[in-house]
């Protein structure tokens, strides 16, 4: 094993893959390590992504697209459905991916660009010198080694232990950790072109339950609830089992997964001397949707770009790397996360009666735009009597 | 009496949710094996967050 690179990337998810690909393309020597023995498995994702967002990073390929989505439904506790249709909206909705193949494709592209890829290799601690990250101590299939690098890009997902051990606080507060469970189910009656989101404190307290089609009669059926609502007898798995028993009693589960989605604010700072943090590790998941694939690719690519520039300039200090942090915060992604964080904080205060009232008020609307902002604008317009209450929501648009 | 964290490996889905909420960085996911690597303060936050109920703080006489 080579033990000296320009850039070391920790984690082989979408963030790590884009970081490695970008940095290798810029001419750097790059190593990507992944602790699992296989890229992409087990999947910890509902696999939904917007079409426009995806296309910014990769050309859609049927090899890793499970379903083409034309509409979305948000279903209130009383069953009222808010519908968003591609035809009416005039904008594209999304895909449900096959991440086992998708994640491999991304890492493949990084390898093709020249990055070394090593699986079953876990970073156990940063190599620190005078407060700066200079690489990582790793266990490669049980054998300890040091891998040195000018810059380490920590893309190690929810666990985010690398940045934590380099001195950044990555701990997710219990109330902001979505505790999730999901079944890949088959032989179920679903609309194969629609992603469905179920809301309500009985169904999914402080979160939602999703049915994302993976093809005819097959779907990712999953749920996320906040950590503070999770207890014995009312955990994510318990809520999911209750929904499945009621809605898909004859369905067959061919894969069962669990996972955590951080919906806290992003890390206060995502750089250090010789260190960049990207993707879930930086806590850049959308707090409303829990979507993080696109944001992982965006921050991964940006981290690869900024690291490359700093290496070329011969300065990888925190100060030199700071443009990474500044740029993503000012980006559309950064602003959307900030707004949606506030929207989430508002929505988790609503009881089922209020959720029903709000849903009823906009259920008949043909949405011309498929976005959180469009939904909020309509909610405010249609509920003049709740103006005071909706003020917090209105302020998020300012 | 001492308190400790018990991991039920048959329930564990090795997803890492517990790792991210642990205030002590005591847990570590080694492939499909959740390991208690460092000093645990038995605060029980991980047990709350676990989607599957695989973690339990137990009190031993
Ligand atoms: C149940 C669930 C449903 C979701 N649904 C959606 C969805 O529908 N749409 C969407 O956009 N997002 C969704 N997400 C979020 C999405 O999965 C993540 O945002 C995305 O995977 C983040 O990419 P990443 O590269 O940052 O991290 P990851 O994809 O988690 O990759 C991190 C990688 O780092 C590796 N690693 C960790 N520690 C180390 C170490 N010390 N050394 C070496 N390697 C290490 C891990 O094994 C992992 O492979 C969902 C998440 C969950 C849990």
Short mmCIF file of C-alpha atoms and ligand atoms in Angstrom, two decimals:
data_model
loop_
_atom_site.label_atom_id
_atom_site.label_comp_id
_atom_site.label_asym_id
_atom_site.label_seq_id
_atom_site.Cartn_x
_atom_site.Cartn_y
_atom_site.Cartn_z
CA UNK A 1 0.00 0.00 0.00
CA UNK A 2 1.28 3.44 -0.96
CA UNK A 3 1.37 5.68 2.08
CA UNK A 4 1.72 9.18 0.78
CA UNK A 5 -0.81 11.10 -1.30
CA UNK A 6 -1.78 14.65 -2.08
CA UNK A 7 -5.33 13.96 -0.96
CA UNK A 8 -6.84 11.25 1.20
CA UNK A 9 -10.62 10.79 1.05
CA UNK A 10 -12.36 8.92 3.85
CA UNK A 11 -15.57 7.21 2.84
CA UNK A 12 -16.83 5.81 -0.45
CA UNK A 13 -20.33 7.35 -0.54
CA UNK A 14 -21.43 10.05 -3.00
CA UNK A 15 -19.47 12.78 -1.17
CA UNK A 16 -16.22 10.82 -1.10
CA UNK A 17 -16.57 9.61 -4.67
CA UNK A 18 -17.13 13.11 -6.08
CA UNK A 19 -14.29 14.52 -3.97
CA UNK A 20 -11.88 11.82 -5.17
CA UNK A 21 -12.94 12.11 -8.80
CA UNK A 22 -12.62 15.90 -8.83
CA UNK A 23 -9.25 15.91 -7.08
CA UNK A 24 -7.83 13.15 -9.30
CA UNK A 25 -9.00 14.91 -12.45
CA UNK A 26 -7.17 18.04 -11.31
CA UNK A 27 -3.97 16.01 -11.41
CA UNK A 28 -3.51 15.13 -7.73
CA UNK A 29 -2.52 11.76 -6.33
CA UNK A 30 -5.65 10.64 -4.50
CA UNK A 31 -6.56 7.73 -2.27
CA UNK A 32 -10.13 6.90 -1.26
CA UNK A 33 -10.59 4.48 1.62
CA UNK A 34 -13.86 2.77 2.52
CA UNK A 35 -14.25 0.71 5.65
CA UNK A 36 -16.89 -1.61 4.25
CA UNK A 37 -15.83 -4.54 2.10
CA UNK A 38 -18.11 -3.37 -0.73
CA UNK A 39 -19.06 0.07 -2.05
CA UNK A 40 -22.78 0.79 -1.94
CA UNK A 41 -23.95 -1.97 0.40
CA UNK A 42 -25.82 -2.17 2.60
CA UNK A 43 -27.94 0.69 1.22
CA UNK A 44 -28.99 3.18 3.88
CA UNK A 45 -31.30 5.28 1.78
CA UNK A 46 -34.77 5.68 0.26
CA UNK A 47 -32.94 6.53 -2.97
CA UNK A 48 -35.04 9.49 -4.12
CA UNK A 49 -33.42 12.41 -5.95
CA UNK A 50 -34.60 15.35 -8.08
CA UNK A 51 -33.81 15.00 -11.76
CA UNK A 52 -32.30 18.44 -12.22
CA UNK A 53 -30.09 18.02 -9.19
CA UNK A 54 -28.82 14.63 -10.30
CA UNK A 55 -28.00 15.84 -13.79
CA UNK A 56 -25.62 18.43 -12.41
CA UNK A 57 -23.29 15.59 -11.49
CA UNK A 58 -23.92 12.64 -13.75
CA UNK A 59 -25.83 11.64 -16.87
CA UNK A 60 -28.85 9.51 -15.90
CA UNK A 61 -28.31 5.86 -16.81
CA UNK A 62 -30.99 3.14 -16.70
CA UNK A 63 -28.43 0.81 -15.10
CA UNK A 64 -28.88 2.61 -11.77
CA UNK A 65 -32.36 4.13 -12.06
CA UNK A 66 -35.10 2.01 -10.53
CA UNK A 67 -38.06 4.27 -11.21
CA UNK A 68 -39.01 7.45 -13.03
CA UNK A 69 -41.25 9.57 -10.81
CA UNK A 70 -43.97 11.77 -12.26
CA UNK A 71 -45.83 12.88 -9.19
CA UNK A 72 -45.58 13.24 -5.47
CA UNK A 73 -48.28 13.11 -2.83
CA UNK A 74 -48.17 14.45 0.69
CA UNK A 75 -50.81 12.67 2.75
CA UNK A 76 -52.15 14.38 5.87
CA UNK A 77 -53.23 12.45 8.99
CA UNK A 78 -56.89 12.58 7.85
CA UNK A 79 -55.99 11.17 4.44
CA UNK A 80 -56.15 14.46 2.52
CA UNK A 81 -53.61 14.31 -0.28
CA UNK A 82 -51.67 17.24 -1.69
CA UNK A 83 -50.64 16.31 -5.20
CA UNK A 84 -47.80 17.57 -7.29
CA UNK A 85 -47.79 16.41 -10.88
CA UNK A 86 -45.07 16.68 -13.44
CA UNK A 87 -47.56 17.52 -16.20
CA UNK A 88 -49.13 20.35 -14.29
CA UNK A 89 -45.93 21.57 -12.70
CA UNK A 90 -44.08 21.62 -15.98
CA UNK A 91 -40.95 20.75 -14.11
CA UNK A 92 -39.46 17.32 -13.65
CA UNK A 93 -39.94 15.46 -10.41
CA UNK A 94 -37.37 12.79 -9.80
CA UNK A 95 -35.89 9.36 -9.86
CA UNK A 96 -35.64 6.55 -7.39
CA UNK A 97 -32.12 5.24 -7.77
CA UNK A 98 -30.56 1.85 -7.27
CA UNK A 99 -27.80 3.01 -4.97
CA UNK A 100 -25.99 -0.30 -4.86
CA UNK A 101 -25.15 0.33 -8.51
CA UNK A 102 -25.15 4.15 -8.39
CA UNK A 103 -22.58 4.44 -5.60
CA UNK A 104 -20.34 1.97 -7.42
CA UNK A 105 -20.60 3.94 -10.62
CA UNK A 106 -19.50 7.10 -8.80
CA UNK A 107 -16.51 5.37 -7.21
CA UNK A 108 -15.74 3.74 -10.54
CA UNK A 109 -15.54 7.19 -12.09
CA UNK A 110 -13.17 8.32 -9.34
CA UNK A 111 -10.96 5.31 -10.02
CA UNK A 112 -11.10 5.96 -13.73
CA UNK A 113 -9.97 9.54 -13.08
CA UNK A 114 -6.88 8.07 -11.41
CA UNK A 115 -7.77 7.77 -7.72
CA UNK A 116 -6.64 4.72 -5.76
CA UNK A 117 -9.56 2.98 -4.05
CA UNK A 118 -9.06 0.71 -1.07
CA UNK A 119 -11.97 -1.11 0.59
CA UNK A 120 -12.13 -2.80 4.00
CA UNK A 121 -9.89 -0.01 5.23
CA UNK A 122 -11.00 2.07 8.18
CA UNK A 123 -9.58 5.38 9.35
CA UNK A 124 -9.18 5.04 13.11
CA UNK A 125 -7.68 8.44 13.89
CA UNK A 126 -6.23 11.49 12.20
CA UNK A 127 -2.48 11.90 12.10
CA UNK A 128 -2.10 15.26 13.83
CA UNK A 129 1.00 17.47 13.76
CA UNK A 130 0.97 20.88 15.44
CA UNK A 131 -2.81 20.90 15.37
CA UNK A 132 -2.95 20.11 11.64
CA UNK A 133 -4.31 16.96 10.00
CA UNK A 134 -1.55 15.25 8.06
CA UNK A 135 -3.24 12.01 7.10
CA UNK A 136 -4.93 9.10 8.82
CA UNK A 137 -4.10 6.07 10.86
CA UNK A 138 -5.92 3.20 9.22
CA UNK A 139 -6.66 -0.46 9.71
CA UNK A 140 -6.58 -2.14 6.33
CA UNK A 141 -8.15 -5.59 6.61
CA UNK A 142 -6.77 -5.66 10.12
CA UNK A 143 -3.30 -4.39 9.32
CA UNK A 144 -2.41 -0.99 10.79
CA UNK A 145 -0.86 1.61 8.51
CA UNK A 146 -0.34 5.34 8.22
CA UNK A 147 -1.51 7.16 5.12
CA UNK A 148 -0.13 10.69 4.89
CA UNK A 149 -1.69 13.45 2.81
CA UNK A 150 -1.62 17.22 2.33
CA UNK A 151 -5.37 17.35 2.73
CA UNK A 152 -7.82 14.84 4.17
CA UNK A 153 -11.43 15.04 2.99
CA UNK A 154 -13.65 13.48 5.65
CA UNK A 155 -16.69 12.07 3.84
CA UNK A 156 -17.43 9.37 6.37
CA UNK A 157 -21.19 9.86 6.52
CA UNK A 158 -23.48 10.05 9.54
CA UNK A 159 -20.91 8.58 11.92
CA UNK A 160 -18.51 11.46 11.21
CA UNK A 161 -15.84 10.16 13.57
CA UNK A 162 -12.84 11.41 11.63
CA UNK A 163 -13.67 15.10 11.96
CA UNK A 164 -14.69 14.52 15.56
CA UNK A 165 -11.31 13.02 16.35
CA UNK A 166 -9.64 15.95 14.61
CA UNK A 167 -11.38 18.27 17.07
CA UNK A 168 -14.68 19.27 15.42
CA UNK A 169 -17.90 18.62 17.30
CA UNK A 170 -19.96 16.34 15.07
CA UNK A 171 -22.26 14.86 17.73
CA UNK A 172 -25.90 14.99 16.61
CA UNK A 173 -28.38 16.00 19.35
CA UNK A 174 -30.93 13.25 19.97
CA UNK A 175 -33.83 15.51 19.00
CA UNK A 176 -32.21 16.19 15.63
CA UNK A 177 -31.38 12.63 14.68
CA UNK A 178 -33.96 10.97 12.49
CA UNK A 179 -34.13 7.36 13.53
CA UNK A 180 -35.09 5.41 10.41
CA UNK A 181 -36.16 1.96 9.32
CA UNK A 182 -37.03 0.81 5.82
CA UNK A 183 -38.22 -2.30 4.01
CA UNK A 184 -37.73 -2.96 0.35
CA UNK A 185 -41.10 -4.53 -0.32
CA UNK A 186 -42.48 -6.36 -3.27
CA UNK A 187 -45.89 -7.60 -4.36
CA UNK A 188 -47.62 -4.48 -3.07
CA UNK A 189 -50.30 -2.26 -4.63
CA UNK A 190 -48.70 1.10 -5.31
CA UNK A 191 -48.70 3.84 -7.90
CA UNK A 192 -45.34 3.12 -9.55
CA UNK A 193 -44.99 6.75 -10.71
CA UNK A 194 -45.64 8.51 -7.42
CA UNK A 195 -43.55 9.09 -4.32
CA UNK A 196 -45.81 9.28 -1.27
CA UNK A 197 -45.07 11.05 2.01
CA UNK A 198 -47.33 10.33 5.00
CA UNK A 199 -47.46 12.87 7.82
CA UNK A 200 -48.90 12.69 11.31
CA UNK A 201 -48.05 12.12 14.91
CA UNK A 202 -49.69 8.70 14.93
CA UNK A 203 -47.89 7.61 11.76
CA UNK A 204 -44.46 9.19 12.12
CA UNK A 205 -43.98 11.64 15.01
CA UNK A 206 -41.81 14.62 14.01
CA UNK A 207 -40.94 12.89 10.77
CA UNK A 208 -42.65 11.16 7.90
CA UNK A 209 -43.25 7.80 6.37
CA UNK A 210 -42.40 7.26 2.71
CA UNK A 211 -43.35 4.92 -0.11
CA UNK A 212 -40.84 5.35 -2.94
CA UNK A 213 -41.50 3.05 -5.92
CA UNK A 214 -38.69 0.88 -7.20
CA UNK A 215 -40.72 -0.41 -10.13
CA UNK A 216 -44.08 -2.13 -10.52
CA UNK A 217 -45.43 -3.46 -7.22
CA UNK A 218 -42.10 -2.79 -5.51
CA UNK A 219 -41.09 0.09 -3.23
CA UNK A 220 -38.87 1.37 -0.48
CA UNK A 221 -41.31 1.68 2.42
CA UNK A 222 -39.63 3.50 5.25
CA UNK A 223 -39.96 5.90 8.13
CA UNK A 224 -38.00 8.45 10.07
CA UNK A 225 -38.95 9.73 13.53
CA UNK A 226 -36.90 12.01 15.75
CA UNK A 227 -34.70 10.44 18.39
CA UNK A 228 -36.66 12.08 21.18
CA UNK A 229 -39.86 10.33 20.01
CA UNK A 230 -38.10 6.99 19.84
CA UNK A 231 -38.71 4.62 22.78
CA UNK A 232 -39.33 0.98 23.48
CA UNK A 233 -42.52 -0.03 21.68
CA UNK A 234 -42.55 3.17 19.62
CA UNK A 235 -39.35 3.02 17.63
CA UNK A 236 -39.01 3.58 13.89
CA UNK A 237 -39.36 -0.15 13.29
CA UNK A 238 -42.53 -0.37 15.40
CA UNK A 239 -44.23 2.46 13.48
CA UNK A 240 -43.15 0.94 10.19
CA UNK A 241 -44.44 -2.52 11.13
CA UNK A 242 -47.81 -1.02 12.09
CA UNK A 243 -48.11 0.83 8.78
CA UNK A 244 -47.09 -2.20 6.75
CA UNK A 245 -49.51 -4.50 8.60
CA UNK A 246 -52.32 -2.09 7.75
CA UNK A 247 -51.37 -0.97 4.24
CA UNK A 248 -49.43 -3.87 2.73
CA UNK A 249 -50.40 -6.95 4.76
CA UNK A 250 -49.56 -9.32 1.90
CA UNK A 251 -46.36 -7.63 0.78
CA UNK A 252 -43.03 -9.37 0.99
CA UNK A 253 -39.97 -7.73 2.47
CA UNK A 254 -36.80 -8.60 0.60
CA UNK A 255 -34.48 -6.23 2.42
CA UNK A 256 -34.68 -4.57 5.84
CA UNK A 257 -32.42 -1.67 6.76
CA UNK A 258 -32.01 0.92 9.48
CA UNK A 259 -30.27 4.26 9.42
CA UNK A 260 -29.83 7.70 10.91
CA UNK A 261 -30.33 11.02 9.16
CA UNK A 262 -28.92 14.11 10.88
CA UNK A 263 -31.35 17.04 10.56
CA UNK A 264 -29.41 19.43 12.76
CA UNK A 265 -27.78 22.56 11.38
CA UNK A 266 -24.55 21.97 9.43
CA UNK A 267 -21.28 21.86 11.40
CA UNK A 268 -20.32 25.32 12.68
CA UNK A 269 -17.12 24.99 10.64
CA UNK A 270 -16.33 22.39 8.00
CA UNK A 271 -12.60 23.02 7.61
CA UNK A 272 -9.48 22.64 9.70
CA UNK A 273 -5.76 22.74 8.98
CA UNK A 274 -5.39 20.05 6.33
CA UNK A 275 -9.03 19.01 6.69
CA UNK A 276 -12.29 19.39 4.77
CA UNK A 277 -15.57 17.79 5.81
CA UNK A 278 -18.19 16.91 3.18
CA UNK A 279 -21.61 15.26 2.86
CA UNK A 280 -23.48 13.79 5.80
CA UNK A 281 -20.35 14.14 7.93
CA UNK A 282 -20.70 17.92 7.53
CA UNK A 283 -24.43 17.60 8.39
CA UNK A 284 -25.61 19.10 5.12
CA UNK A 285 -28.76 17.02 4.77
CA UNK A 286 -31.94 18.92 3.90
CA UNK A 287 -33.70 19.15 7.29
CA UNK A 288 -37.20 18.93 5.78
CA UNK A 289 -36.83 16.12 3.26
CA UNK A 290 -33.87 14.31 4.79
CA UNK A 291 -32.38 14.21 1.31
CA UNK A 292 -28.61 14.25 1.25
CA UNK A 293 -27.39 12.54 -1.92
CA UNK A 294 -27.30 15.72 -4.00
CA UNK A 295 -25.80 17.79 -1.20
CA UNK A 296 -23.14 15.12 -0.64
CA UNK A 297 -22.17 15.24 -4.31
CA UNK A 298 -22.12 19.05 -4.29
CA UNK A 299 -19.95 19.40 -1.18
CA UNK A 300 -17.74 16.48 -2.25
CA UNK A 301 -17.02 18.07 -5.59
CA UNK A 302 -16.44 21.50 -4.05
CA UNK A 303 -14.08 19.97 -1.46
CA UNK A 304 -12.13 18.30 -4.26
CA UNK A 305 -11.86 21.61 -6.13
CA UNK A 306 -10.78 23.70 -3.16
CA UNK A 307 -8.28 21.07 -1.96
CA UNK A 308 -6.76 20.95 -5.45
CA UNK A 309 -6.32 24.73 -5.58
CA UNK A 310 -4.73 24.83 -2.14
CA UNK A 311 -2.31 22.04 -2.99
CA UNK A 312 -1.30 23.84 -6.15
CA UNK A 313 -0.76 27.04 -4.16
CA UNK A 314 1.22 25.10 -1.54
CA UNK A 315 -0.94 26.19 1.38
CA UNK A 316 -3.43 23.81 3.01
CA UNK A 317 -4.02 25.72 6.22
CA UNK A 318 -7.50 26.19 7.62
CA UNK A 319 -7.46 29.75 6.35
CA UNK A 320 -6.51 28.67 2.83
CA UNK A 321 -9.22 25.99 2.82
CA UNK A 322 -11.89 28.34 4.20
CA UNK A 323 -13.31 29.27 0.76
CA UNK A 324 -14.86 25.78 0.78
CA UNK A 325 -16.90 26.61 3.88
CA UNK A 326 -17.78 30.10 2.70
CA UNK A 327 -18.85 28.96 -0.75
CA UNK A 328 -21.22 26.16 0.24
CA UNK A 329 -22.84 28.30 2.93
CA UNK A 330 -23.58 31.04 0.40
CA UNK A 331 -24.72 28.56 -2.25
CA UNK A 332 -28.30 27.68 -3.09
CA UNK A 333 -27.80 24.50 -1.06
CA UNK A 334 -26.57 26.42 1.97
CA UNK A 335 -29.48 28.86 1.87
CA UNK A 336 -32.04 26.11 1.35
CA UNK A 337 -30.71 24.16 4.33
CA UNK A 338 -30.88 27.27 6.52
CA UNK A 339 -34.47 28.01 5.45
CA UNK A 340 -35.64 24.41 5.63
CA UNK A 341 -34.13 24.03 9.07
CA UNK A 342 -36.47 26.77 10.29
CA UNK A 343 -39.39 25.25 8.38
CA UNK A 344 -38.70 21.91 10.05
CA UNK A 345 -38.56 23.51 13.49
CA UNK A 346 -42.00 24.98 12.79
CA UNK A 347 -43.58 21.83 11.39
CA UNK A 348 -42.57 19.59 14.28
CA UNK A 349 -44.67 21.79 16.58
CA UNK A 350 -47.90 21.02 14.70
CA UNK A 351 -50.44 18.55 16.03
CA UNK A 352 -52.54 16.43 13.69
CA UNK A 353 -55.51 18.81 13.75
CA UNK A 354 -53.38 21.67 12.49
CA UNK A 355 -51.67 19.47 9.92
CA UNK A 356 -55.10 18.50 8.61
CA UNK A 357 -56.29 22.12 8.47
CA UNK A 358 -53.21 23.18 6.56
CA UNK A 359 -53.38 20.22 4.19
CA UNK A 360 -57.09 20.80 3.51
CA UNK A 361 -56.39 24.43 2.67
CA UNK A 362 -54.07 23.59 -0.22
CA UNK A 363 -55.31 20.17 -1.31
CA UNK A 364 -57.17 21.48 -4.36
CA UNK A 365 -54.30 23.50 -5.77
CA UNK A 366 -52.44 22.71 -8.98
CA UNK A 367 -48.89 23.45 -8.02
CA UNK A 368 -46.82 25.05 -10.72
CA UNK A 369 -43.63 24.43 -8.84
CA UNK A 370 -42.46 21.45 -6.85
CA UNK A 371 -40.73 22.97 -3.87
CA UNK A 372 -40.91 23.69 -0.17
CA UNK A 373 -41.06 27.43 -0.93
CA UNK A 374 -44.09 26.98 -3.22
CA UNK A 375 -45.92 24.97 -0.55
CA UNK A 376 -45.22 27.59 2.10
CA UNK A 377 -46.35 30.46 -0.13
CA UNK A 378 -49.68 28.72 -0.71
CA UNK A 379 -50.11 27.85 2.96
CA UNK A 380 -49.70 31.48 3.89
CA UNK A 381 -52.00 32.71 1.14
CA UNK A 382 -54.78 30.23 1.98
CA UNK A 383 -54.79 30.59 5.76
CA UNK A 384 -55.26 34.29 6.52
CA UNK A 385 -56.82 33.47 9.88
CA UNK A 386 -53.68 31.70 10.98
CA UNK A 387 -51.44 34.61 10.04
CA UNK A 388 -50.06 35.02 13.51
CA UNK A 389 -49.31 31.38 13.86
CA UNK A 390 -47.82 31.11 10.42
CA UNK A 391 -45.57 34.10 10.97
CA UNK A 392 -42.60 31.90 11.82
CA UNK A 393 -43.17 30.07 8.57
CA UNK A 394 -43.57 33.28 6.61
CA UNK A 395 -40.34 34.63 8.02
CA UNK A 396 -38.45 31.68 6.56
CA UNK A 397 -39.17 33.02 3.08
CA UNK A 398 -37.73 36.43 3.80
CA UNK B 1 -24.24 -1.33 41.38
CA UNK B 2 -22.84 -0.57 37.94
CA UNK B 3 -24.47 0.47 34.71
CA UNK B 4 -23.38 -0.67 31.29
CA UNK B 5 -24.50 -0.77 27.70
CA UNK B 6 -25.72 -4.05 26.33
CA UNK B 7 -25.73 -4.59 22.57
CA UNK B 8 -28.20 -7.13 21.24
CA UNK B 9 -26.36 -8.30 18.12
CA UNK B 10 -29.35 -10.18 16.75
CA UNK B 11 -31.38 -6.96 16.72
CA UNK B 12 -28.59 -4.59 15.65
CA UNK B 13 -28.86 -3.38 12.03
CA UNK B 14 -25.28 -1.95 12.16
CA UNK B 15 -26.49 1.39 10.79
CA UNK B 16 -24.39 3.76 12.91
CA UNK B 17 -27.22 5.95 14.20
CA UNK B 18 -25.97 5.32 17.75
CA UNK B 19 -22.42 6.31 16.80
CA UNK B 20 -23.50 9.75 15.63
CA UNK B 21 -25.41 10.62 18.81
CA UNK B 22 -22.87 9.24 21.30
CA UNK B 23 -21.49 12.22 23.25
CA UNK B 24 -18.37 10.26 24.23
CA UNK B 25 -17.35 8.79 20.86
CA UNK B 26 -17.46 5.44 22.62
CA UNK B 27 -19.13 3.39 19.90
CA UNK B 28 -17.62 2.26 16.65
CA UNK B 29 -19.12 0.43 13.73
CA UNK B 30 -16.69 -2.08 12.31
CA UNK B 31 -18.43 -3.34 9.20
CA UNK B 32 -21.37 -5.37 10.52
CA UNK B 33 -20.14 -5.30 14.09
CA UNK B 34 -20.98 -2.57 16.57
CA UNK B 35 -18.23 -2.28 19.10
CA UNK B 36 -17.91 -0.42 22.38
CA UNK B 37 -14.37 0.83 21.92
CA UNK B 38 -13.97 3.51 24.54
CA UNK B 39 -15.30 4.47 27.94
CA UNK B 40 -19.13 4.45 27.97
CA UNK B 41 -20.94 6.67 30.48
CA UNK B 42 -24.20 4.69 30.14
CA UNK B 43 -26.15 7.87 29.33
CA UNK B 44 -28.60 5.89 27.21
CA UNK B 45 -28.82 8.38 24.33
CA UNK B 46 -27.80 5.72 21.82
CA UNK B 47 -30.45 3.36 23.20
CA UNK B 48 -33.10 6.01 22.58
CA UNK B 49 -31.96 6.74 19.04
CA UNK B 50 -31.66 3.11 17.90
CA UNK B 51 -34.35 2.43 15.26
CA UNK B 52 -34.44 -1.26 16.16
CA UNK B 53 -34.13 -1.34 19.94
CA UNK B 54 -30.81 -3.15 19.93
CA UNK B 55 -29.23 -1.16 22.73
CA UNK B 56 -30.06 -1.20 26.40
CA UNK B 57 -28.52 0.34 29.48
CA UNK B 58 -28.55 -2.35 32.12
CA UNK B 59 -27.97 -2.04 35.84
CA UNK B 60 -26.01 -4.78 37.48
CA UNK B 61 -25.83 -5.46 41.20
C1 LIG C 1 -33.21 5.62 5.80
C2 LIG C 1 -32.59 6.70 4.97
C3 LIG C 1 -33.25 7.20 3.86
C4 LIG C 1 -32.69 8.19 3.08
N1 LIG C 1 -33.33 8.60 1.95
C5 LIG C 1 -32.77 9.53 1.12
C6 LIG C 1 -33.39 9.89 -0.09
O1 LIG C 1 -34.44 9.35 -0.48
N2 LIG C 1 -32.79 10.83 -0.86
C7 LIG C 1 -31.62 11.43 -0.50
O2 LIG C 1 -31.12 12.30 -1.23
N3 LIG C 1 -31.00 11.09 0.66
C8 LIG C 1 -31.54 10.14 1.47
N4 LIG C 1 -30.89 9.77 2.63
C9 LIG C 1 -29.63 10.42 2.97
C10 LIG C 1 -28.48 9.88 2.11
O3 LIG C 1 -28.44 8.48 2.20
C11 LIG C 1 -27.17 10.48 2.56
O4 LIG C 1 -27.32 11.87 2.68
C12 LIG C 1 -26.00 10.20 1.61
O5 LIG C 1 -25.73 8.83 1.53
C13 LIG C 1 -24.78 10.94 2.11
O6 LIG C 1 -23.65 10.62 1.35
P1 LIG C 1 -22.20 10.66 2.02
O7 LIG C 1 -21.25 10.31 0.93
O8 LIG C 1 -22.03 11.91 2.75
O9 LIG C 1 -22.24 9.52 3.12
P2 LIG C 1 -22.49 7.95 2.99
O10 LIG C 1 -23.23 7.61 1.76
O11 LIG C 1 -23.04 7.53 4.29
O12 LIG C 1 -21.02 7.37 2.84
C14 LIG C 1 -20.07 7.41 3.89
C15 LIG C 1 -19.15 6.23 3.74
O13 LIG C 1 -18.05 6.37 4.64
C16 LIG C 1 -17.73 5.11 5.16
N5 LIG C 1 -16.98 5.31 6.42
C17 LIG C 1 -17.47 5.74 7.61
N6 LIG C 1 -16.51 5.82 8.52
C18 LIG C 1 -15.36 5.46 7.91
C19 LIG C 1 -14.00 5.33 8.35
N7 LIG C 1 -13.65 5.64 9.61
N8 LIG C 1 -13.07 4.90 7.47
C20 LIG C 1 -13.43 4.58 6.17
N9 LIG C 1 -14.70 4.68 5.71
C21 LIG C 1 -15.65 5.12 6.56
C22 LIG C 1 -19.07 4.43 5.34
O14 LIG C 1 -18.92 3.03 5.41
C23 LIG C 1 -19.81 4.90 4.10
O15 LIG C 1 -19.69 4.00 3.03
C24 LIG C 1 -31.43 8.75 3.43
C25 LIG C 1 -30.76 8.26 4.55
C26 LIG C 1 -31.32 7.24 5.31
C27 LIG C 1 -30.57 6.72 6.50
#
